Amino acid sequence: MAVDRILTGVGAQDIEAFLRLLQKHFGTYFTVDYLPQKTMHAASTRTKEITDMPPTITWYPFVDYPEADSCWSLSTGPDGRVYAAACCEGLPGGIAKISRYNRETDRLDFLLDMGEATDDLPESRRATQCKIHYSFAPSPEDDILYMATHLSGPPIDLPRYSPWHFWNDPVHCFRGAALVAYDTKREETLWWDTIFPKEGCRCMLHDPDRRRLYALSYPRDHLWVYDLKKRTSRDLGRIGSVNAQALFLDGRGRVWTSSDDGRLVRYDPETDRLTRSPYILPHDERNQTGWHSVLYDAVAHPVEPCVYGVTWIAGPRLFRLWTDEGEWGRLEDLGQATQERDLSVPMDTFTDHAGGLVFARDGMLYYTASRWTNPNARWDMPAESGAGRKNTRQLEGVLRRLDHETLEREDVGVFERPEGISNYMSRGAIDSEGDLFFGMVNHSQKPNGVFRVELPRERKQGRVDVPLRMWG
Amino acid sequence: MATKHESTREEATKLRQQILHGTFIREGLMVAFPLCFPGVTTMIPGDESRVAALDVSPSGFVYGLTRGHACHLFLGMTHGATGAVVDLGVVGGAVDAVDICCGTNQVFSAVQTDRGGCIAVQPARAWPFDLLQEWSFPPKPFTLLDPVVTGEQIFGLARNPERNLIVAATENGVHRLDPETGAAECLGEARCSGRPVCLGGVFYGHTNDGVLWSWHPEEGFKPEARRLPEGDWSHGFPVWAAGNGVERCVADAGGHLYRFRENGGFLDLGKTDLTPVTAMAESRDGRLFGCCGEGIQRFFCQGTQGSQGPYDIGCGISLFQRRRYGFRFSCAAVGHDGRLFFGEDDDLGHLWIYMPACPERDPVA
């Protein structure tokens, strides 16, 4: 049923509420196409009825590690299976544990305790190896999954940790980001190293041609390179103050990330220099300057030389970058990934969030975005007493699909779990069977865990070969 | 055996605040100013912008020299109707930036080249028009002079408050520079190490033998004028505080602070918590501010009461102009109205303006 004449000019929130009403009464699944627009208030809308079945979305909590308060990292390993980090940054002495989806048993298997694997136990009183942040990086040549830890969790005897405050503390200072080489075939840790002292690893990338890992350190926001042959680190220089959350590699071996002011930053191994783009990543010019519009997530198109990305700021922006066109590529603003809101409020990036970018075998880009109907919705608000379902703030995470050819977007599902709000997905990945997985973060409503999305058969078994993503 | 943290809610809240916020600068205000004219120019490229040296001109402008992939001279204007840092150009031929000195009409940059330590001269800038309205900065050429001594490294420059005497220290000698042309004249031989300083019209510098040389236009050059106190004066130390008085603070590699006066010797002020001390500046009321440590440095203050040692005032942070953490600083200068400048020794380095807090006064009886 086409309703575009009726809906044109109506606000996006009203449209979505109306569509849910139609869905309830007519049993038909309606979606709204968002045309790429620079500013949301100028957007027009068009509905489209999708004909295939919605995906099956299944929730896998970290039942074996209920203390885990976040899943910051989720990636496809060199073996085609999906690995997820069960992180614990809110509890003194919390540690990250690595899990993997087991298709035979249809559950998550826990493989590794990062404290034990790297000889850095909480009893040391140091800030703990509490998470893998966006730092899984596979190595298909030798079946190794590299992973590096990040800080933030307090030492066992303190309520909070600040790397500034404890930088010179001989007892509590974080030892440094631990890099682990995990053999996915033999299922054992081959070796570990400290990739840089005192700092955590925000995100990491593997360049298989040069046998290097690249990583961003926190809090000093330096780009580092780790030589896998020599097992040595080198500091390539400081980027800024606000870490980007992603690195990506182009076809020329250049490493891309972003700086505080929203510019892309690129390291070229041929020149051994960091340079900055002349442009700033797309942002909402009504209230933003580009500051803090750093890269949150990035995924390469399976075939074409372009990268899709999303920024880390409330009102996150989707963009597409054709890396081979011109000195700094050709950047396309694909518009805001989430909905309109009151711009006078400093909205938090946990509530207003988009992430989990992943291509499926149907050639489509899938990603997750927050959606809310209550303007006071917060990602971590506890349930009101007596409420059965803990999503009393009408904040939810929506799975969306974007067509690379037409740039049309549609909603394909909603993430739901009994324990609470599921709007924040950190990363998405695809396994060897074509299922999509998303890591979920909600510190207040445990346990955290992973969602598996099984697409309809024709999409799951599509003909697009999705290459292994080499960055976290 | 470490025990899990337990405390009351109030205690935990207070401790969390202290850990998170209390670690950043607790006295005064810091502002990180990018090396550009905001909204008008691009910044000096990230890997060419580690600030190596600062000095303040008669107008109160701050000139700086950067190091990295290239050495830039920049001009910072932070009072009147200005508010800009202007890139005055790359010092061609420089492989490292060493020091900077503002004469009355010229700006002298000491740089290391393949041929030895050289002086690059550029005319000083006049006041611009109101930079909120219009601007014009015509380029002015650098004149890169021949090496002060061919093949010799240059360690630094110093000037007197009147700016008519400028001295350069090289590996094996001390030289006087013409205040208009920068041409060098040798004053004497000394195995120099580190930057020289001028106190009350007398120039001092450090030698590899652990002594201070001195030069005064009337008393002449003395290769061994004073002996430094016991301490670690290696690896580029002593570090002298920026200032304008007849006394000056100095730090050794072990973080020991002394106040030096020509007729009073060295007064022991105590020791910083962290080393090395990399930059210091003295405010108009005699307080000393500096930074120390590695990786993430911390600022300290040495009050005017000699008995109180230096105390920690926190890590550098800027909340205005640029929201930025300050991790490393290499140089400092004293502004015209009590503000201090610190040069950030980092990629995409900024010019940090520090306005010290007002010192507490005893209540009027």
Tab-separated table of C-alpha atoms in Angstrom, chain A residues 53-411:
chain	number	residue	atom	x	y	z
A	53	MET	CA	10.505	-12.614	5.333
A	54	PRO	CA	12.057	-10.672	8.179
A	55	PRO	CA	15.246	-12.159	9.594
A	56	THR	CA	15.339	-14.304	12.689
A	57	ILE	CA	17.120	-12.482	15.474
A	58	THR	CA	18.373	-14.593	18.359
A	59	TRP	CA	19.905	-13.383	21.596
A	60	TYR	CA	22.916	-15.084	23.156
A	61	PRO	CA	23.736	-13.670	26.574
A	62	PHE	CA	27.105	-14.305	28.167
A	63	VAL	CA	25.577	-16.840	30.531
A	64	ASP	CA	28.974	-18.159	31.511
A	65	TYR	CA	30.152	-14.662	32.396
A	66	PRO	CA	27.174	-12.753	33.741
A	67	GLU	CA	29.402	-10.007	35.169
A	68	ALA	CA	30.299	-8.909	31.650
A	69	ASP	CA	28.899	-5.447	31.123
A	70	SER	CA	29.797	-4.918	27.481
A	71	CYS	CA	30.689	-6.630	24.249
A	72	TRP	CA	32.991	-4.146	22.610
A	73	SER	CA	34.519	-6.353	20.014
A	74	LEU	CA	33.079	-8.887	17.636
A	75	SER	CA	34.770	-10.108	14.491
A	76	THR	CA	34.984	-12.920	12.004
A	77	GLY	CA	38.019	-15.063	12.652
A	78	PRO	CA	40.228	-16.599	9.994
A	79	ASP	CA	38.250	-19.815	10.471
A	80	GLY	CA	34.992	-18.143	9.455
A	81	ARG	CA	33.590	-18.326	12.965
A	82	VAL	CA	32.586	-15.268	14.946
A	83	TYR	CA	34.523	-14.241	18.028
A	84	ALA	CA	33.210	-11.849	20.645
A	85	ALA	CA	34.803	-10.191	23.643
A	86	ALA	CA	32.868	-10.324	26.899
A	87	CYS	CA	34.238	-7.252	28.640
A	88	CYS	CA	33.986	-6.088	32.223
A	89	GLU	CA	34.930	-2.475	32.765
A	90	GLY	CA	32.562	-1.460	35.521
A	91	LEU	CA	33.668	-3.783	38.280
A	92	PRO	CA	36.967	-3.419	40.114
A	93	GLY	CA	39.171	-6.257	38.936
A	94	GLY	CA	37.014	-7.068	35.892
A	95	ILE	CA	38.624	-9.015	33.064
A	96	ALA	CA	37.838	-9.571	29.381
A	97	LYS	CA	37.013	-13.080	28.219
A	98	ILE	CA	36.902	-14.269	24.654
A	99	SER	CA	33.966	-16.245	23.352
A	100	ARG	CA	33.101	-17.836	20.039
A	101	TYR	CA	29.790	-18.894	18.543
A	102	ASN	CA	29.492	-22.658	18.295
A	103	ARG	CA	27.089	-23.600	15.523
A	104	GLU	CA	26.834	-27.235	16.565
A	105	THR	CA	25.683	-26.432	20.066
A	106	ASP	CA	24.140	-23.091	19.188
A	107	ARG	CA	25.796	-21.349	22.081
A	108	LEU	CA	28.803	-19.252	22.944
A	109	ASP	CA	31.932	-21.071	24.035
A	110	PHE	CA	34.391	-19.280	26.264
A	111	LEU	CA	37.966	-19.698	25.126
A	112	LEU	CA	40.238	-17.347	26.930
A	113	ASP	CA	40.569	-15.237	30.048
A	114	MET	CA	42.726	-12.270	29.055
A	115	GLY	CA	44.148	-11.857	32.533
A	116	GLU	CA	45.334	-15.442	32.685
A	117	ALA	CA	46.494	-15.496	29.087
A	118	THR	CA	48.715	-12.465	29.598
A	119	ASP	CA	49.902	-13.082	33.178
A	120	ASP	CA	48.128	-9.977	34.418
A	121	LEU	CA	45.737	-11.074	37.095
A	122	PRO	CA	43.498	-8.664	39.005
A	123	GLU	CA	45.293	-9.509	42.240
A	124	SER	CA	48.246	-7.516	40.955
A	125	ARG	CA	46.242	-4.361	41.838
A	126	ARG	CA	46.970	-2.972	38.415
A	127	ALA	CA	44.187	-1.651	36.237
A	128	THR	CA	42.928	-4.771	34.541
A	129	GLN	CA	42.942	-6.203	31.042
A	130	CYS	CA	39.221	-5.554	31.069
A	131	LYS	CA	38.280	-5.387	27.426
A	132	ILE	CA	39.075	-5.932	23.792
A	133	HIS	CA	37.814	-2.697	22.372
A	134	TYR	CA	37.694	-2.863	18.543
A	135	SER	CA	40.833	-4.853	18.324
A	136	PHE	CA	40.276	-8.230	16.782
A	137	ALA	CA	42.271	-8.612	13.583
A	138	PRO	CA	42.393	-11.911	11.693
A	139	SER	CA	45.328	-13.367	9.825
A	140	PRO	CA	43.993	-15.897	7.312
A	141	GLU	CA	47.442	-16.992	6.138
A	142	ASP	CA	48.256	-18.616	9.444
A	143	ASP	CA	44.827	-18.979	11.093
A	144	ILE	CA	45.732	-16.534	13.810
A	145	LEU	CA	43.324	-14.106	15.376
A	146	TYR	CA	45.187	-11.162	16.856
A	147	MET	CA	43.530	-9.335	19.719
A	148	ALA	CA	44.655	-6.432	21.884
A	149	THR	CA	43.292	-5.233	25.200
A	150	HIS	CA	42.116	-1.842	26.349
A	151	LEU	CA	41.904	-0.196	29.741
A	152	SER	CA	39.224	1.528	31.760
A	153	GLY	CA	38.308	-1.058	34.383
A	154	PRO	CA	39.448	-0.132	37.868
A	155	PRO	CA	42.033	-2.079	39.810
A	156	ILE	CA	40.586	-4.562	42.252
A	157	ASP	CA	41.011	-2.158	45.191
A	158	LEU	CA	39.744	1.081	43.648
A	159	PRO	CA	36.347	2.332	42.467
A	160	ARG	CA	37.618	4.027	39.325
A	161	TYR	CA	40.628	4.208	37.049
A	162	SER	CA	42.049	7.164	35.153
A	163	PRO	CA	45.186	6.660	33.106
A	164	TRP	CA	46.102	10.319	33.700
A	165	HIS	CA	45.764	10.035	37.420
A	166	PHE	CA	47.612	6.759	37.737
A	167	TRP	CA	50.181	7.255	34.988
A	168	ASN	CA	53.066	7.347	37.453
A	169	ASP	CA	51.566	5.068	40.078
A	170	PRO	CA	53.896	2.062	40.389
A	171	VAL	CA	51.155	-0.124	41.834
A	172	HIS	CA	47.960	0.673	39.941
A	173	CYS	CA	49.115	1.877	36.527
A	174	PHE	CA	47.830	-0.246	33.642
A	175	ARG	CA	50.662	-2.424	32.405
A	176	GLY	CA	49.888	-1.765	28.781
A	177	ALA	CA	47.747	-3.121	25.965
A	178	ALA	CA	48.358	-6.843	25.715
A	179	LEU	CA	48.551	-8.234	22.194
A	180	VAL	CA	47.644	-11.900	21.950
A	181	ALA	CA	48.170	-14.189	18.977
A	182	TYR	CA	45.487	-16.868	19.185
A	183	ASP	CA	45.743	-19.865	16.903
A	184	THR	CA	42.169	-20.620	15.870
A	185	LYS	CA	43.077	-24.010	14.455
A	186	ARG	CA	45.025	-25.353	17.396
A	187	GLU	CA	42.882	-23.325	19.755
A	188	GLU	CA	45.698	-22.013	21.844
A	189	THR	CA	47.564	-18.820	22.571
A	190	LEU	CA	50.808	-18.794	20.655
A	191	TRP	CA	52.366	-15.752	22.271
A	192	TRP	CA	51.545	-12.421	23.808
A	193	ASP	CA	53.297	-9.082	23.979
A	194	THR	CA	52.730	-5.580	25.343
A	195	ILE	CA	52.060	-3.524	22.268
A	196	PHE	CA	52.558	-0.203	24.101
A	197	PRO	CA	53.087	0.477	27.799
A	198	LYS	CA	50.557	2.114	30.115
A	199	GLU	CA	48.000	2.727	27.379
A	200	GLY	CA	45.045	0.767	26.105
A	201	CYS	CA	44.380	-0.239	22.512
A	202	ARG	CA	41.336	1.505	21.131
A	203	CYS	CA	41.259	-0.195	17.754
A	204	MET	CA	43.510	-2.309	15.612
A	205	LEU	CA	44.097	-3.333	12.013
A	206	HIS	CA	46.084	-6.055	10.278
A	207	ASP	CA	47.984	-5.398	7.053
A	208	PRO	CA	48.774	-8.924	5.859
A	209	ASP	CA	50.912	-7.795	2.923
A	210	ARG	CA	53.336	-5.923	5.136
A	211	ARG	CA	52.900	-8.244	8.124
A	212	ARG	CA	52.017	-5.368	10.390
A	213	LEU	CA	49.427	-4.443	12.916
A	214	TYR	CA	48.380	-0.846	13.374
A	215	ALA	CA	46.769	0.344	16.585
A	216	LEU	CA	45.483	3.516	18.233
A	217	SER	CA	46.509	4.035	21.825
A	218	TYR	CA	44.472	5.585	24.615
A	219	PRO	CA	44.709	8.061	26.269
A	220	ARG	CA	47.472	9.667	24.237
A	221	ASP	CA	45.853	8.904	20.854
A	222	HIS	CA	48.993	7.803	19.082
A	223	LEU	CA	49.049	5.590	16.007
A	224	TRP	CA	51.441	2.686	16.449
A	225	VAL	CA	52.720	0.046	14.102
A	226	TYR	CA	53.668	-3.434	15.294
A	227	ASP	CA	55.994	-5.476	13.127
A	228	LEU	CA	54.838	-9.089	13.312
A	229	LYS	CA	58.138	-10.448	12.024
A	230	LYS	CA	60.334	-8.593	14.484
A	231	ARG	CA	57.674	-8.250	17.205
A	232	THR	CA	58.542	-4.630	17.789
A	233	SER	CA	56.358	-1.526	18.113
A	234	ARG	CA	56.967	1.924	16.705
A	235	ASP	CA	55.149	5.118	17.540
A	236	LEU	CA	54.008	6.886	14.368
A	237	GLY	CA	52.831	10.010	16.146
A	238	ARG	CA	49.948	11.604	17.962
A	239	ILE	CA	46.606	12.163	16.257
A	240	GLY	CA	44.682	14.282	18.749
A	241	SER	CA	42.720	13.905	21.959
A	242	VAL	CA	39.554	12.053	20.990
A	243	ASN	CA	40.338	8.541	19.777
A	244	ALA	CA	38.827	7.403	16.560
A	245	GLN	CA	37.141	4.044	17.099
A	246	ALA	CA	38.207	2.474	13.849
A	247	LEU	CA	41.089	2.095	11.436
A	248	PHE	CA	40.691	0.851	7.883
A	249	LEU	CA	43.065	-0.119	5.108
A	250	ASP	CA	42.823	0.865	1.471
A	251	GLY	CA	44.101	-0.998	-1.560
A	252	ARG	CA	47.442	0.775	-1.380
A	253	GLY	CA	48.209	-0.279	2.159
A	254	ARG	CA	47.425	3.146	3.570
A	255	VAL	CA	45.840	3.232	6.999
A	256	TRP	CA	42.931	5.600	7.505
A	257	THR	CA	41.431	6.953	10.680
A	258	SER	CA	40.226	10.335	11.928
A	259	SER	CA	41.099	13.179	14.285
A	260	ASP	CA	39.157	15.186	16.884
A	261	ASP	CA	38.078	17.812	14.454
A	262	GLY	CA	36.476	15.267	12.163
A	263	ARG	CA	39.152	15.133	9.511
A	264	LEU	CA	40.345	11.871	8.073
A	265	VAL	CA	43.936	11.076	8.975
A	266	ARG	CA	45.957	8.762	6.815
A	267	TYR	CA	49.255	6.996	7.327
A	268	ASP	CA	51.167	6.138	4.197
A	269	PRO	CA	53.796	3.440	4.726
A	270	GLU	CA	55.629	4.629	1.601
A	271	THR	CA	56.258	8.088	3.012
A	272	ASP	CA	56.040	7.124	6.685
A	273	ARG	CA	53.932	10.192	7.395
A	274	LEU	CA	50.566	11.028	8.846
A	275	THR	CA	48.530	13.535	6.864
A	276	ARG	CA	45.098	15.082	7.319
A	277	SER	CA	42.255	15.475	4.877
A	278	PRO	CA	41.312	18.911	3.632
A	279	TYR	CA	37.661	18.181	4.411
A	280	ILE	CA	35.775	17.339	7.561
A	281	LEU	CA	33.535	14.293	7.813
A	282	PRO	CA	29.822	15.001	7.425
A	283	HIS	CA	28.093	16.369	10.471
A	284	ASP	CA	24.958	18.297	11.332
A	285	GLU	CA	25.799	21.879	10.585
A	286	ARG	CA	22.918	23.157	12.660
A	287	ASN	CA	24.686	22.367	15.937
A	288	GLN	CA	28.007	20.706	15.200
A	289	THR	CA	31.396	21.830	13.945
A	290	GLY	CA	32.897	18.484	13.095
A	291	TRP	CA	34.509	18.219	16.489
A	292	HIS	CA	34.116	14.687	17.864
A	293	SER	CA	32.853	13.423	14.505
A	294	VAL	CA	35.489	10.755	14.591
A	295	LEU	CA	35.216	7.443	12.824
A	296	TYR	CA	33.116	4.971	14.807
A	297	ASP	CA	32.896	2.060	12.406
A	298	ALA	CA	33.977	1.349	8.861
A	299	VAL	CA	33.445	-1.532	6.446
A	300	ALA	CA	34.762	-2.030	2.941
A	301	HIS	CA	32.414	-2.861	0.108
A	302	PRO	CA	32.994	-6.481	-0.942
A	303	VAL	CA	33.786	-5.561	-4.524
A	304	GLU	CA	34.071	-1.865	-5.182
A	305	PRO	CA	36.853	0.387	-3.866
A	306	CYS	CA	34.761	2.201	-1.341
A	307	VAL	CA	34.329	2.174	2.399
A	308	TYR	CA	31.165	2.860	4.348
A	309	GLY	CA	31.577	4.587	7.664
A	310	VAL	CA	29.627	6.094	10.511
A	311	THR	CA	30.716	8.780	12.944
A	312	TRP	CA	30.850	8.745	16.717
A	313	ILE	CA	28.659	11.601	17.788
A	314	ALA	CA	25.002	11.987	18.654
A	315	GLY	CA	23.223	12.223	15.337
A	316	PRO	CA	25.792	9.847	13.797
A	317	ARG	CA	26.363	10.332	10.129
A	318	LEU	CA	26.673	7.631	7.496
A	319	PHE	CA	29.092	8.263	4.676
A	320	ARG	CA	30.711	6.489	1.782
A	321	LEU	CA	34.301	7.122	0.752
A	322	TRP	CA	35.680	6.148	-2.642
A	323	THR	CA	39.297	5.860	-1.619
A	324	ASP	CA	40.862	5.712	-5.050
A	325	GLU	CA	39.353	8.887	-6.469
A	326	GLY	CA	41.618	11.895	-6.067
A	327	GLU	CA	44.168	12.661	-3.437
A	328	TRP	CA	41.722	12.201	-0.589
A	329	GLY	CA	39.044	10.134	-2.214
A	330	ARG	CA	35.477	11.142	-2.939
A	331	LEU	CA	33.284	11.463	0.104
A	332	GLU	CA	29.507	11.088	-0.024
A	333	ASP	CA	27.317	12.179	2.846
A	334	LEU	CA	24.603	9.534	3.235
A	335	GLY	CA	22.791	11.435	5.922
A	336	GLN	CA	22.013	10.964	9.558
A	337	ALA	CA	21.708	7.353	10.673
A	338	THR	CA	19.249	8.031	13.485
A	339	GLN	CA	16.226	10.217	13.947
A	340	GLU	CA	15.579	13.901	14.509
A	341	ARG	CA	15.699	15.168	18.060
A	342	ASP	CA	15.907	18.315	20.174
A	343	LEU	CA	19.294	19.788	19.328
A	344	SER	CA	19.427	21.946	22.415
A	345	VAL	CA	20.063	18.833	24.510
A	346	PRO	CA	23.581	17.355	24.620
A	347	MET	CA	22.433	13.868	23.727
A	348	ASP	CA	24.736	11.045	24.767
A	349	THR	CA	26.341	8.806	22.219
A	350	PHE	CA	25.160	5.640	23.929
A	351	THR	CA	21.521	6.529	23.378
A	352	ASP	CA	21.829	8.127	19.941
A	353	HIS	CA	24.035	5.584	18.259
A	354	ALA	CA	24.649	3.708	15.034
A	355	GLY	CA	27.165	0.960	14.422
A	356	GLY	CA	27.669	-2.661	13.535
A	357	LEU	CA	28.343	-2.058	9.833
A	358	VAL	CA	28.579	-5.345	7.939
A	359	PHE	CA	27.960	-6.552	4.402
A	360	ALA	CA	25.934	-9.669	3.852
A	361	ARG	CA	25.957	-12.045	0.908
A	362	ASP	CA	23.029	-10.269	-0.664
A	363	GLY	CA	25.390	-7.383	-1.287
A	364	MET	CA	23.569	-5.125	1.111
A	365	LEU	CA	25.054	-3.101	3.946
A	366	TYR	CA	23.508	-3.923	7.293
A	367	TYR	CA	23.886	-1.735	10.330
A	368	THR	CA	22.132	-0.953	13.582
A	369	ALA	CA	20.695	2.305	14.772
A	370	SER	CA	18.915	3.553	17.860
A	371	ARG	CA	15.282	4.474	17.643
A	372	TRP	CA	13.127	5.999	20.327
A	373	THR	CA	9.692	7.449	20.805
A	374	ASN	CA	10.215	8.792	24.288
A	375	PRO	CA	12.442	11.891	24.083
A	376	ASN	CA	13.745	11.104	27.570
A	377	ALA	CA	14.831	7.635	26.543
A	378	ARG	CA	18.234	6.631	27.883
A	379	TRP	CA	20.164	3.507	27.102
A	380	ASP	CA	20.888	2.663	30.708
A	381	MET	CA	17.732	3.700	32.518
A	382	PRO	CA	16.552	0.955	34.820
A	383	ALA	CA	13.103	-0.470	34.549
A	384	GLU	CA	10.372	1.158	36.470
A	385	SER	CA	9.266	-1.019	39.312
A	386	GLY	CA	6.757	-3.656	38.402
A	387	ALA	CA	7.441	-3.536	34.662
A	388	GLY	CA	7.885	-6.947	33.121
A	389	ARG	CA	9.944	-5.927	30.132
A	390	LYS	CA	12.776	-3.588	30.907
A	391	ASN	CA	12.374	-1.420	27.857
A	392	THR	CA	10.128	1.088	29.450
A	393	ARG	CA	11.791	4.023	27.742
A	394	GLN	CA	10.834	3.011	24.241
A	395	LEU	CA	14.440	2.970	23.143
A	396	GLU	CA	15.351	0.142	20.826
A	397	GLY	CA	17.981	-1.005	18.405
A	398	VAL	CA	16.893	-1.410	14.829
A	399	LEU	CA	18.573	-3.470	12.172
A	400	ARG	CA	18.711	-1.560	8.910
A	401	ARG	CA	19.706	-2.440	5.403
A	402	LEU	CA	21.182	-0.052	2.846
A	403	ASP	CA	21.267	-0.760	-0.867
A	404	HIS	CA	24.675	0.086	-2.308
A	405	GLU	CA	23.201	0.872	-5.747
A	406	THR	CA	20.210	3.006	-4.813
A	407	LEU	CA	21.244	4.103	-1.308
A	408	GLU	CA	17.753	3.292	-0.168
A	409	ARG	CA	17.437	2.144	3.409
A	410	GLU	CA	14.889	-0.021	5.111
A	411	ASP	CA	14.285	-1.386	8.577
